[in-house]
């Protein structure tokens, strides 16, 4: 067996698999940029045997492994001795993931969760046929489109409109790609060429496994994909942001009409769960965690309150934030889904109907909310969209639906007391939504920023002096804190809980009281009481070790990205003039 | 290797040391180097490999290079050329030869530098703003001349 020069039992044990090739067992260090392992292998083993061992240890498939020794790539047919690999030497390993080619970095090709093998494939072919230059560039939008279920992917197409650019900027967190590069890509005529090729686009889209799943479940989608006319229209849309918005608006209107039909709400909801959720799940890869799980977790009051409150931000009323954020979702998801599901659910419309339901479980929401919180301008853009208005109006006019929607919010479900409260407040909130004052506050970025600051202050106060809070709140904190939502508990800025009162109508005692409670709950429920600096201590150290010496900028980037180092680095790099 | 006393280590000793380092994987694992031909007694022709840095257009790719350490190495810098096609400032588009003046490690060569230093410098260049987004030829192409 393999006991000839096995130095220790461990060696012998693992070397038993190599027993077929007798010979001295050597210990070879296999090093990836991330870690390193010692592998015992027979000295006259072949490279493929070695790869077998490695694939077990590194939990990767053999064909994903690329081995490099002394500057040469080891081919499967070679032997270790051929390359002079002896005991104690180090072989470098690169693991190509199925989607992205290198495991340790997903960044550049945008969609970690999507099948990029398909996209480099056709893209490379395209590249070779069309010339060498921009092919990697083309493969990028290819992969972008491949991740059709990803909200951010479309946003990353850099569609040019203010909304999208901002969304793109802020949704980069997980994506880590350079926005400038993307806009350059978009301008590249080859890219446009490629995008106008419906077959190619279809191929890309279908290559995404999530899309495939989606298509299985919903044949409509595959119909749609197979319809060249539609594909072309979609690509037109993608290229033309104005058109996209127009289409979204139409959809929104259509859906809000649908919603008012008895039973329509349910249909929409069904559509949502069937279509939307998987798409959002696809997007989830991008966004990592599920922001709304944070909400859901805080199911017990006072946790429920902050969750509920957070839900409601950034608009000063319960349906506002969900509307707005769903509007944002709509903005992005509709962009991503509109082309895929023009006949199917409009996330925007559905959001409005199923406010708490599922929408908040979408990872897209989190990033949206975060964007909103970070970017009041975005809020303004969203609010000024006519569809937002129409949606809010329809909700206001239809208190039945509104209450139904609200009650269906799973967060409420666990707390009947809240439901009661909400029900009482319903008419008030409805009115508030209509209140132009409220709207104007929301559209005023500075006001929102101020509110955010207040929020922050409250939060700090809450933690510092819990007893102080009620009295503070009672003193009429400017209500309607329509600041952006920030769902993740770690994020210090601005989770709003302003839904209670409109800025001007702060005199309404009922509203005020409710808001006060919410604020309290919110502040009480906030998970972290540390300053961002303390929380991001570790990340800051890492950043400065990497050479980012501007601590201020680092901190801001970290706050903006919620402690995500990679995304923070992107922000820092992106802020430099290129 | 200490240069502090101005000791000149003979070429072959240096190269053997570099060979050993290459085999042991000294460094961060993003570059690799070794003799092109194990029987090369003159230790002149070397092969290098650079793993494209993440978050650049070179990501996912492995670039193969040829490094030639002349008879006056390490007093004089080695000749470096890419085998894998690459679009990088300082690398000739048609031949893959690395322009000595463009790479500071080569332009301001010192005895204490090594093949590893050159490879790492090239990798750093890939991460520069001006390079990190350059469109690249399709993967797998090599220079033929």
XYZ file of C-alpha atoms in Angstrom:
723
model
C 0.000 0.000 0.000
C 1.130 3.466 0.488
C 3.420 3.117 3.366
C 6.684 3.383 1.627
C 7.854 6.695 2.802
C 4.710 8.002 4.344
C 5.992 10.251 6.991
C 2.925 10.266 9.127
C -0.449 8.610 9.327
C -2.179 11.569 7.843
C -0.018 11.321 4.829
C -0.633 7.648 4.566
C -4.330 8.011 4.936
C -4.735 10.503 2.219
C -2.116 8.814 0.208
C -4.130 5.673 0.121
C -6.065 7.038 -2.747
C -2.824 7.463 -4.538
C -1.914 3.945 -3.760
C -2.337 3.051 -7.351
C 0.724 5.092 -8.171
C 3.271 3.753 -5.838
C 6.201 5.865 -5.109
C 7.315 8.370 -2.583
C 4.677 10.529 -1.113
C 5.510 14.140 -1.138
C 3.861 17.061 0.562
C 3.054 19.823 -1.818
C 1.663 23.114 -0.690
C -1.200 24.340 -2.775
C -1.711 28.028 -2.502
C -4.593 30.159 -3.645
C -4.623 33.874 -3.177
C -6.902 33.227 -0.255
C -5.527 30.229 1.504
C -3.140 27.396 1.403
C -3.264 23.694 2.002
C -0.767 20.910 2.161
C -1.594 18.047 -0.051
C 0.066 14.688 0.050
C 0.539 13.151 -3.315
C 2.655 10.485 -4.832
C 5.714 11.870 -6.442
C 5.078 10.267 -9.758
C 1.426 11.125 -9.844
C -0.057 12.839 -12.783
C -1.413 16.315 -12.686
C -4.949 15.039 -12.946
C -4.488 12.853 -9.917
C -3.124 15.790 -8.095
C -6.125 17.812 -9.156
C -8.370 15.114 -7.834
C -6.848 15.486 -4.425
C -7.052 19.206 -4.628
C -10.655 19.203 -5.668
C -11.498 17.221 -2.578
C -9.630 19.501 -0.308
C -10.764 22.753 -1.794
C -14.269 21.565 -2.515
C -14.102 22.530 -6.120
C -14.568 20.596 -9.297
C -11.514 19.309 -11.014
C -12.155 21.201 -14.158
C -12.370 24.393 -12.218
C -8.805 24.049 -11.064
C -5.899 25.692 -12.738
C -2.508 24.840 -11.341
C 0.546 26.920 -11.833
C 4.034 25.927 -10.912
C 7.163 27.917 -11.604
C 5.354 30.106 -14.026
C 3.830 27.311 -16.038
C 0.306 26.010 -16.162
C 0.124 22.337 -15.311
C -1.815 20.382 -17.833
C -3.751 17.321 -16.836
C -1.662 15.033 -18.923
C 1.603 16.044 -17.364
C 3.154 14.470 -14.351
C 4.346 16.259 -11.295
C 7.878 15.080 -11.791
C 7.846 16.419 -15.298
C 7.510 19.864 -13.851
C 9.942 19.202 -11.111
C 7.438 19.347 -8.331
C 9.054 17.938 -5.279
C 8.418 17.663 -1.625
C 7.904 20.974 0.127
C 7.374 23.027 -2.968
C 4.423 25.259 -3.639
C 1.980 25.112 -6.452
C -0.358 27.991 -7.116
C -3.996 27.279 -7.555
C -6.668 29.289 -9.236
C -10.222 28.078 -8.842
C -12.525 29.024 -11.610
C -16.075 29.111 -10.393
C -18.684 27.979 -12.859
C -19.990 31.438 -13.302
C -17.012 33.619 -12.742
C -13.705 32.407 -13.710
C -11.841 33.094 -10.592
C -13.273 32.263 -7.245
C -11.717 34.969 -5.250
C -12.957 37.782 -7.282
C -16.388 38.138 -8.649
C -16.191 41.716 -9.230
C -15.709 42.683 -12.697
C -18.230 40.688 -14.494
C -20.943 42.066 -12.381
C -23.170 39.163 -11.766
C -21.765 36.669 -9.427
C -24.984 34.844 -9.322
C -25.494 34.538 -12.983
C -24.183 32.241 -15.563
C -21.278 34.049 -16.946
C -19.966 31.004 -18.609
C -22.648 31.521 -21.129
C -21.911 35.127 -21.520
C -18.181 34.943 -22.019
C -18.955 32.161 -24.419
C -21.079 33.986 -26.909
C -19.407 37.218 -26.080
C -16.030 35.856 -26.839
C -17.304 34.430 -30.053
C -18.799 37.708 -30.830
C -15.560 39.320 -29.967
C -13.506 37.180 -32.212
C -15.845 37.606 -35.050
C -16.111 41.268 -34.603
C -12.579 42.037 -33.831
C -10.438 41.856 -30.867
C -10.900 45.072 -29.121
C -14.076 45.454 -27.237
C -15.006 41.884 -26.782
C -14.463 41.802 -23.081
C -16.499 44.898 -22.983
C -19.256 43.228 -24.849
C -19.135 40.255 -22.652
C -19.889 42.472 -19.819
C -23.237 43.692 -20.924
C -23.859 40.211 -22.008
C -23.381 39.054 -18.531
C -25.379 41.939 -17.338
C -28.257 40.875 -19.378
C -27.709 37.358 -18.448
C -28.487 38.292 -14.949
C -31.788 39.471 -16.037
C -33.302 38.644 -12.779
C -30.880 40.935 -11.131
C -32.199 44.335 -10.499
C -28.842 45.787 -10.393
C -27.732 44.284 -13.584
C -30.031 46.419 -15.564
C -29.326 49.320 -13.405
C -25.740 48.743 -14.168
C -26.367 49.109 -17.785
C -26.128 52.682 -16.811
C -29.226 53.598 -18.556
C -28.500 57.167 -18.379
C -31.529 58.615 -16.752
C -30.858 60.279 -13.502
C -32.766 57.692 -11.592
C -30.972 54.837 -13.072
C -27.596 56.301 -12.809
C -28.100 56.866 -9.206
C -29.541 53.499 -8.644
C -26.684 52.044 -10.448
C -24.218 53.950 -8.412
C -25.688 52.857 -5.221
C -26.574 49.367 -6.055
C -23.015 48.574 -6.793
C -22.439 47.321 -3.370
C -22.226 43.750 -4.212
C -21.486 44.251 -7.786
C -18.247 45.979 -7.452
C -17.946 47.040 -10.942
C -16.752 50.348 -12.050
C -19.657 52.503 -13.126
C -17.558 54.486 -15.488
C -16.544 51.387 -17.241
C -20.125 50.433 -17.658
C -21.150 53.684 -19.162
C -18.240 53.408 -21.480
C -19.356 50.003 -22.391
C -22.807 51.213 -23.098
C -21.480 53.750 -25.462
C -19.417 51.287 -27.287
C -21.053 50.766 -30.654
C -20.208 47.117 -30.589
C -22.133 46.775 -27.422
C -25.077 48.459 -28.911
C -24.733 46.258 -31.872
C -24.726 43.225 -29.757
C -27.623 44.401 -27.799
C -29.612 44.877 -30.885
C -29.169 41.287 -31.702
C -32.222 39.656 -30.217
C -30.960 36.163 -30.593
C -27.905 36.905 -28.652
C -29.842 38.616 -25.962
C -32.185 35.763 -25.669
C -29.339 33.390 -25.384
C -27.835 35.425 -22.660
C -30.964 35.619 -20.732
C -31.723 32.000 -20.998
C -28.298 31.162 -19.807
C -29.073 32.469 -16.412
C -30.086 29.495 -14.310
C -32.507 31.497 -12.310
C -34.142 32.672 -15.446
C -34.340 29.137 -16.564
C -36.092 28.170 -13.436
C -38.406 31.034 -13.781
C -39.168 30.065 -17.276
C -40.004 26.571 -16.308
C -42.456 27.765 -13.827
C -43.938 30.398 -15.971
C -44.179 29.550 -19.608
C -45.277 33.056 -20.311
C -41.821 34.240 -19.732
C -40.325 31.883 -22.204
C -42.986 32.893 -24.677
C -41.928 36.347 -24.176
C -38.335 35.631 -24.597
C -39.005 33.783 -27.736
C -40.855 36.594 -29.230
C -38.271 38.503 -31.199
C -40.432 41.507 -31.465
C -40.646 41.726 -27.769
C -37.004 41.137 -27.289
C -36.180 43.891 -29.608
C -38.525 46.158 -27.827
C -36.936 45.232 -24.588
C -33.544 46.042 -25.843
C -34.775 49.301 -27.179
C -36.000 49.963 -23.737
C -32.763 49.073 -22.191
C -31.005 51.473 -24.395
C -33.477 54.193 -24.097
C -34.134 55.158 -20.559
C -36.889 57.554 -21.394
C -38.781 54.853 -23.095
C -38.240 52.605 -20.181
C -39.737 55.032 -17.814
C -42.643 55.587 -20.057
C -43.311 51.933 -20.188
C -43.058 51.604 -16.503
C -45.491 54.355 -16.032
C -47.928 52.703 -18.292
C -47.558 49.528 -16.421
C -48.055 51.239 -13.159
C -51.197 52.811 -14.321
C -52.489 49.602 -15.675
C -51.737 47.848 -12.497
C -53.271 50.368 -10.281
C -56.382 49.976 -12.295
C -56.193 46.286 -11.910
C -55.832 46.680 -8.280
C -59.137 48.360 -7.881
C -60.998 45.533 -9.479
C -62.418 43.274 -6.845
C -60.204 40.335 -6.623
C -57.665 42.148 -8.683
C -55.457 42.646 -5.749
C -55.296 38.977 -5.159
C -54.467 38.285 -8.727
C -51.683 40.759 -8.570
C -50.400 39.261 -5.455
C -50.377 35.879 -7.018
C -48.522 37.171 -9.928
C -46.088 38.735 -7.660
C -45.325 35.633 -5.729
C -45.041 33.558 -8.807
C -42.881 35.818 -10.791
C -41.491 38.471 -8.707
C -40.099 36.487 -5.921
C -37.920 34.245 -7.969
C -36.630 37.249 -9.744
C -35.902 38.886 -6.549
C -34.244 35.775 -5.354
C -32.076 35.961 -8.371
C -31.306 39.434 -7.392
C -30.682 38.301 -3.898
C -27.339 36.929 -4.911
C -26.337 40.388 -5.614
C -27.475 41.858 -2.462
C -26.382 39.259 -0.105
C -28.719 39.431 2.743
C -32.335 39.836 2.842
C -33.024 43.191 4.306
C -36.482 42.340 5.145
C -35.496 39.377 7.097
C -34.128 41.912 9.421
C -37.562 43.327 9.522
C -39.192 40.044 9.985
C -36.887 39.084 12.734
C -37.925 41.969 14.785
C -41.316 40.534 14.963
C -41.982 41.222 18.570
C -42.653 44.681 19.741
C -40.904 46.893 20.228
C -39.098 45.247 17.406
C -42.244 45.169 15.421
C -42.558 48.828 15.630
C -39.233 49.650 14.135
C -39.796 47.120 11.476
C -43.087 48.538 10.718
C -41.724 51.938 10.936
C -38.901 51.168 8.684
C -41.314 49.746 6.289
C -43.058 52.933 6.132
C -40.280 55.144 5.459
C -39.420 57.165 3.575
C -42.845 58.566 3.060
C -44.571 59.975 6.026
C -47.229 57.427 6.024
C -47.538 53.727 6.162
C -48.066 53.134 2.542
C -45.677 55.750 1.586
C -42.438 53.968 2.138
C -43.615 50.741 0.803
C -44.950 52.624 -2.103
C -41.885 54.591 -2.560
C -39.548 51.788 -2.049
C -41.693 49.638 -4.133
C -41.625 52.410 -6.598
C -37.936 52.205 -6.398
C -38.172 48.525 -6.692
C -40.401 49.106 -9.555
C -37.971 51.469 -11.027
C -35.295 48.943 -10.999
C -37.112 45.708 -11.051
C -39.558 46.881 -13.542
C -36.658 47.819 -15.569
C -35.340 44.390 -15.186
C -38.606 42.655 -15.227
C -40.542 44.821 -17.547
C -38.832 43.444 -20.459
C -39.273 39.995 -19.219
C -42.728 40.304 -17.941
C -44.620 43.000 -19.607
C -47.720 40.987 -19.387
C -46.974 39.708 -16.010
C -46.604 41.339 -12.705
C -45.429 44.794 -12.492
C -43.483 44.888 -9.354
C -44.480 48.407 -8.893
C -48.124 47.771 -9.097
C -47.912 44.703 -7.099
C -45.948 46.396 -4.524
C -48.580 48.875 -4.032
C -51.092 46.197 -3.501
C -49.154 43.817 -1.451
C -47.303 46.314 0.474
C -45.773 44.352 3.170
C -46.149 41.104 1.522
C -43.100 39.603 0.048
C -41.936 42.842 -1.369
C -39.986 43.450 1.644
C -38.533 40.088 1.429
C -36.835 41.006 -1.675
C -33.202 41.768 -1.509
C -33.766 44.426 -4.025
C -35.669 46.363 -1.492
C -32.840 46.581 0.846
C -30.495 48.100 -1.554
C -33.234 50.343 -2.748
C -33.991 51.438 0.697
C -30.444 52.047 1.352
C -30.107 54.029 -1.759
C -33.044 56.027 -0.799
C -31.601 56.753 2.514
C -28.338 57.703 1.018
C -29.711 59.703 -1.707
C -32.545 62.055 -1.129
C -32.263 63.100 -4.689
C -33.313 59.684 -5.663
C -36.335 60.015 -3.523
C -37.205 63.177 -5.189
C -36.874 61.654 -8.562
C -39.025 58.812 -7.595
C -41.660 60.881 -6.045
C -41.889 63.169 -8.936
C -42.629 60.289 -11.162
C -46.215 60.536 -12.119
C -46.830 56.946 -11.472
C -46.013 57.407 -7.881
C -48.615 60.029 -7.587
C -51.216 57.986 -9.285
C -50.469 55.053 -7.130
C -50.688 56.998 -3.975
C -53.833 58.546 -5.102
C -55.430 55.307 -5.900
C -54.466 54.006 -2.541
C -55.816 57.015 -0.859
C -59.048 56.740 -2.666
C -59.401 53.206 -1.803
C -59.012 52.807 1.885
C -60.314 49.292 1.719
C -57.459 48.168 -0.340
C -55.080 50.159 1.684
C -56.140 48.661 4.902
C -56.212 45.240 3.451
C -52.775 45.716 2.180
C -51.522 47.001 5.383
C -53.064 44.253 7.356
C -51.541 41.724 5.162
C -48.194 42.951 6.041
C -46.700 39.940 7.739
C -45.101 42.145 10.249
C -48.417 43.262 11.406
C -49.738 39.820 11.507
C -47.904 39.064 14.651
C -49.116 42.043 16.411
C -52.811 42.639 16.571
C -52.324 45.628 18.691
C -50.424 47.279 15.948
C -53.086 46.405 13.531
C -55.628 48.105 15.618
C -53.523 51.132 15.844
C -52.969 51.180 12.193
C -56.572 50.834 11.490
C -57.338 53.824 13.557
C -54.734 55.793 11.923
C -55.703 54.755 8.490
C -57.803 57.669 7.473
C -55.291 60.013 8.902
C -52.495 58.463 6.993
C -54.436 58.405 3.857
C -55.050 62.019 4.113
C -51.523 62.649 4.857
C -50.374 60.961 1.796
C -52.338 63.422 -0.139
C -50.907 66.237 1.699
C -48.774 68.131 -0.722
C -46.779 69.463 2.134
C -45.673 66.022 2.956
C -44.751 65.402 -0.592
C -42.812 68.552 -0.873
C -40.848 67.737 2.194
C -40.024 64.438 0.769
C -38.864 65.881 -2.414
C -36.688 68.352 -0.690
C -33.360 66.643 -0.261
C -32.160 69.035 2.322
C -35.215 68.601 4.402
C -34.803 64.934 4.224
C -31.239 65.143 5.196
C -32.173 67.254 8.115
C -34.714 64.719 9.117
C -32.172 62.033 8.806
C -29.930 63.877 11.106
C -32.683 64.258 13.556
C -33.315 60.619 13.324
C -29.740 59.875 14.018
C -29.772 62.192 16.941
C -32.819 60.520 18.322
C -31.239 57.208 17.974
C -28.197 58.236 19.836
C -30.278 59.813 22.484
C -32.329 56.743 22.843
C -29.334 54.709 23.600
C -27.756 57.268 25.807
C -30.756 58.248 27.776
C -33.729 56.042 27.237
C -35.856 57.913 29.636
C -35.405 61.084 27.778
C -36.890 59.879 24.587
C -40.585 60.059 25.237
C -40.396 63.608 26.349
C -38.359 64.539 23.355
C -40.717 62.943 21.020
C -43.577 64.523 22.685
C -42.163 67.870 21.975
C -43.159 67.545 18.420
C -40.347 66.230 16.422
C -40.909 67.317 12.916
C -42.918 64.518 11.681
C -43.037 63.007 8.358
C -39.490 62.048 8.440
C -39.549 60.870 4.947
C -35.974 60.004 4.861
C -34.819 56.987 3.099
C -35.160 53.712 4.669
C -32.329 51.924 5.953
C -33.257 48.506 6.819
C -30.134 46.899 8.010
C -29.824 47.540 11.670
C -26.193 48.329 11.503
C -26.658 51.257 9.343
C -26.733 54.287 11.435
C -28.266 56.800 9.171
C -31.796 57.490 8.936
C -34.063 54.699 9.260
C -37.057 56.737 9.444
C -39.843 56.346 11.604
C -41.524 59.421 10.662
C -44.620 58.037 9.225
C -46.716 59.586 11.837
C -47.194 63.138 10.877
C -46.650 65.369 8.007
C -44.292 68.183 8.500
C -46.878 70.804 8.392
C -49.574 68.915 10.058
C -47.583 68.176 13.116
C -50.318 69.579 15.132
C -52.435 66.560 14.730
C -52.207 64.915 18.097
C -53.175 61.484 16.931
C -50.540 61.492 14.319
C -48.025 62.861 16.594
C -48.619 60.285 19.164
C -48.336 57.507 16.710
C -45.208 58.902 15.310
C -43.829 59.291 18.709
C -44.414 55.699 19.402
C -42.858 54.687 16.223
C -39.862 56.784 16.782
C -39.489 55.327 20.151
C -39.807 51.841 18.945
C -37.547 52.483 16.178
C -34.883 54.007 18.230
C -35.331 51.369 20.836
C -35.131 48.662 18.309
C -32.025 49.864 16.660
C -29.522 47.204 16.935
C -26.390 49.094 17.162
C -25.595 51.924 19.422
C -22.046 52.297 18.444
C -20.775 55.004 16.293
C -19.933 53.923 12.837
C -16.341 54.400 13.595
C -16.381 51.849 16.314
C -18.418 49.420 14.366
C -16.288 49.626 11.342
C -13.101 49.581 13.260
C -11.963 46.380 11.759
C -12.855 47.408 8.272
C -11.129 50.719 8.701
C -7.995 48.960 9.699
C -8.161 46.774 6.706
C -8.687 49.696 4.446
C -5.770 51.574 5.824
C -3.644 48.473 5.529
C -4.565 48.402 1.891
C -3.324 51.886 1.468
C -6.467 53.957 1.761
C -5.166 56.496 4.122
C -7.997 58.930 4.077
C -9.789 57.797 7.149
C -12.683 60.160 6.672
C -13.357 58.944 3.208
C -12.964 55.364 4.332
C -15.449 55.836 7.066
C -17.971 57.415 4.823
C -17.552 54.744 2.265
C -17.999 52.107 4.918
C -21.088 53.730 6.249
C -22.534 54.012 2.825
C -21.916 50.430 2.073
C -22.855 49.166 5.466
C -19.452 47.826 6.353
C -18.866 46.040 3.128
C -15.184 46.489 2.518
C -15.154 45.558 -1.111
C -17.944 47.882 -1.974
C -16.361 50.593 0.110
C -13.190 50.219 -1.859
C -15.172 50.551 -5.024
C -16.671 53.747 -3.768
C -13.322 55.076 -2.780
C -11.771 54.203 -6.075
C -14.694 55.442 -8.002
C -14.543 58.788 -6.330
C -11.088 59.415 -7.606
C -10.838 61.137 -10.916
C -9.931 58.601 -13.463
C 19.890 38.679 -0.066
C 21.652 41.531 1.495
C 23.075 44.217 -0.616
C 23.939 46.384 2.268
C 27.585 45.532 2.168
C 27.838 45.819 -1.569
C 28.451 42.125 -1.847
C 27.901 40.983 -5.342
C 26.301 37.637 -5.416
C 27.199 35.692 -8.505
C 24.557 35.408 -11.133
C 23.956 31.723 -10.870
C 23.615 31.813 -7.165
C 21.043 34.528 -7.478
C 19.119 32.713 -10.102
C 19.161 29.483 -8.172
C 17.790 31.347 -5.247
C 15.079 32.788 -7.402
C 14.338 29.370 -8.753
C 13.868 28.067 -5.286
C 11.663 30.965 -4.344
C 9.564 30.376 -7.394
C 9.114 26.772 -6.514
C 8.314 27.522 -2.932
C 5.739 30.065 -3.869
C 7.286 32.975 -2.047
C 5.042 35.951 -2.326
C 1.320 36.340 -2.294
C 0.503 33.696 -4.813
C -0.521 36.038 -7.546
C 2.601 35.578 -9.601
C 4.613 32.531 -10.301
C 7.924 31.971 -12.069
C 10.314 29.211 -12.876
C 12.746 27.979 -15.415
C 11.372 27.487 -18.846
C 13.444 24.410 -19.273
C 14.620 22.523 -16.254
C 17.778 21.462 -17.988
C 18.770 24.996 -18.745
C 22.086 25.133 -16.999
C 22.570 28.748 -17.820
C 19.371 29.636 -15.988
C 18.609 32.134 -18.678
C 15.162 31.418 -19.892
C 12.403 31.722 -17.408
C 8.697 31.536 -17.515
C 6.422 33.703 -15.462
C 2.731 33.718 -14.775
C 0.661 36.606 -13.566
C -2.861 36.119 -12.303
C -4.970 39.044 -13.427
C -5.889 41.209 -10.477
C -9.506 41.269 -9.365
C -11.773 44.144 -10.229
C -9.869 44.928 -13.323
C -10.400 43.864 -16.847
C -7.534 41.436 -16.432
C -9.400 39.514 -13.818
C -10.028 35.849 -14.490
C -7.053 35.618 -16.733
C -3.650 34.144 -16.392
C -0.881 35.826 -18.303
C 2.128 33.849 -19.301
C 5.427 35.628 -19.786
C 8.945 34.854 -20.872
C 11.736 36.332 -18.877
C 15.273 36.251 -20.083
C 18.036 36.845 -17.622
C 21.104 37.752 -19.573
C 24.699 37.059 -18.649
C 24.970 40.317 -16.764
C 21.931 39.682 -14.638
C 21.316 40.841 -11.933
C 23.362 43.907 -12.789
C 21.202 44.449 -15.814
C 17.467 43.970 -15.863
C 15.991 40.935 -17.562
C 14.130 41.033 -20.838
C 10.482 40.469 -20.296
C 7.835 39.715 -22.830
C 4.288 38.565 -22.594
C 3.333 35.349 -24.230
C -0.360 35.736 -23.607
C -1.786 38.606 -25.553
C -2.500 41.606 -23.446
C -3.381 45.215 -23.911
C -1.354 47.058 -21.356
C 0.496 50.323 -21.440
C 4.136 49.574 -21.873
C 3.660 46.300 -23.679
C 4.097 46.250 -27.409
C 0.847 45.360 -29.031
C 2.274 43.144 -31.669
C 5.085 41.370 -29.950
C 4.243 41.398 -26.275
C 7.653 42.785 -25.455
C 7.624 44.845 -22.317
C 9.077 48.290 -22.770
C 11.860 48.716 -20.243
C 11.165 52.398 -19.924
C 7.526 51.889 -19.051
C 8.031 49.614 -16.107
C 9.723 51.376 -13.258
C 11.217 48.213 -11.884
C 12.997 47.700 -15.181
C 13.763 51.331 -15.863
C 15.282 51.834 -12.471
C 16.609 48.384 -12.049
C 18.602 47.470 -9.017
C 20.608 44.393 -8.201
C 18.270 43.586 -5.420
C 15.317 43.356 -7.729
C 14.293 39.991 -8.992
C 11.990 38.300 -11.431
C 9.325 38.291 -8.794
C 9.616 42.036 -8.383
C 9.176 42.550 -12.085
C 6.161 40.286 -12.264
C 4.574 41.923 -9.294
C 5.197 45.317 -10.754
C 3.538 44.316 -13.971
C 0.596 43.090 -12.003
C 0.433 46.383 -10.204
C 0.431 48.146 -13.494
C -2.617 46.169 -14.434
C -4.386 47.717 -11.501
C -3.623 51.286 -12.480
C -6.516 53.450 -13.495
C -5.108 53.901 -16.927
C -4.799 50.219 -17.504
C -7.500 48.531 -15.541
C -10.163 49.108 -18.106
C -8.335 48.702 -21.335
C -10.215 46.415 -23.670
C -8.464 43.126 -23.964
C -8.083 40.592 -26.727
C -10.015 37.391 -26.312
C -8.680 35.012 -23.750
C -6.189 32.440 -24.795
C -4.479 34.270 -27.593
C -0.733 34.351 -27.667
C 1.870 36.332 -29.504
C 3.272 34.331 -32.311
C 6.378 36.244 -33.202
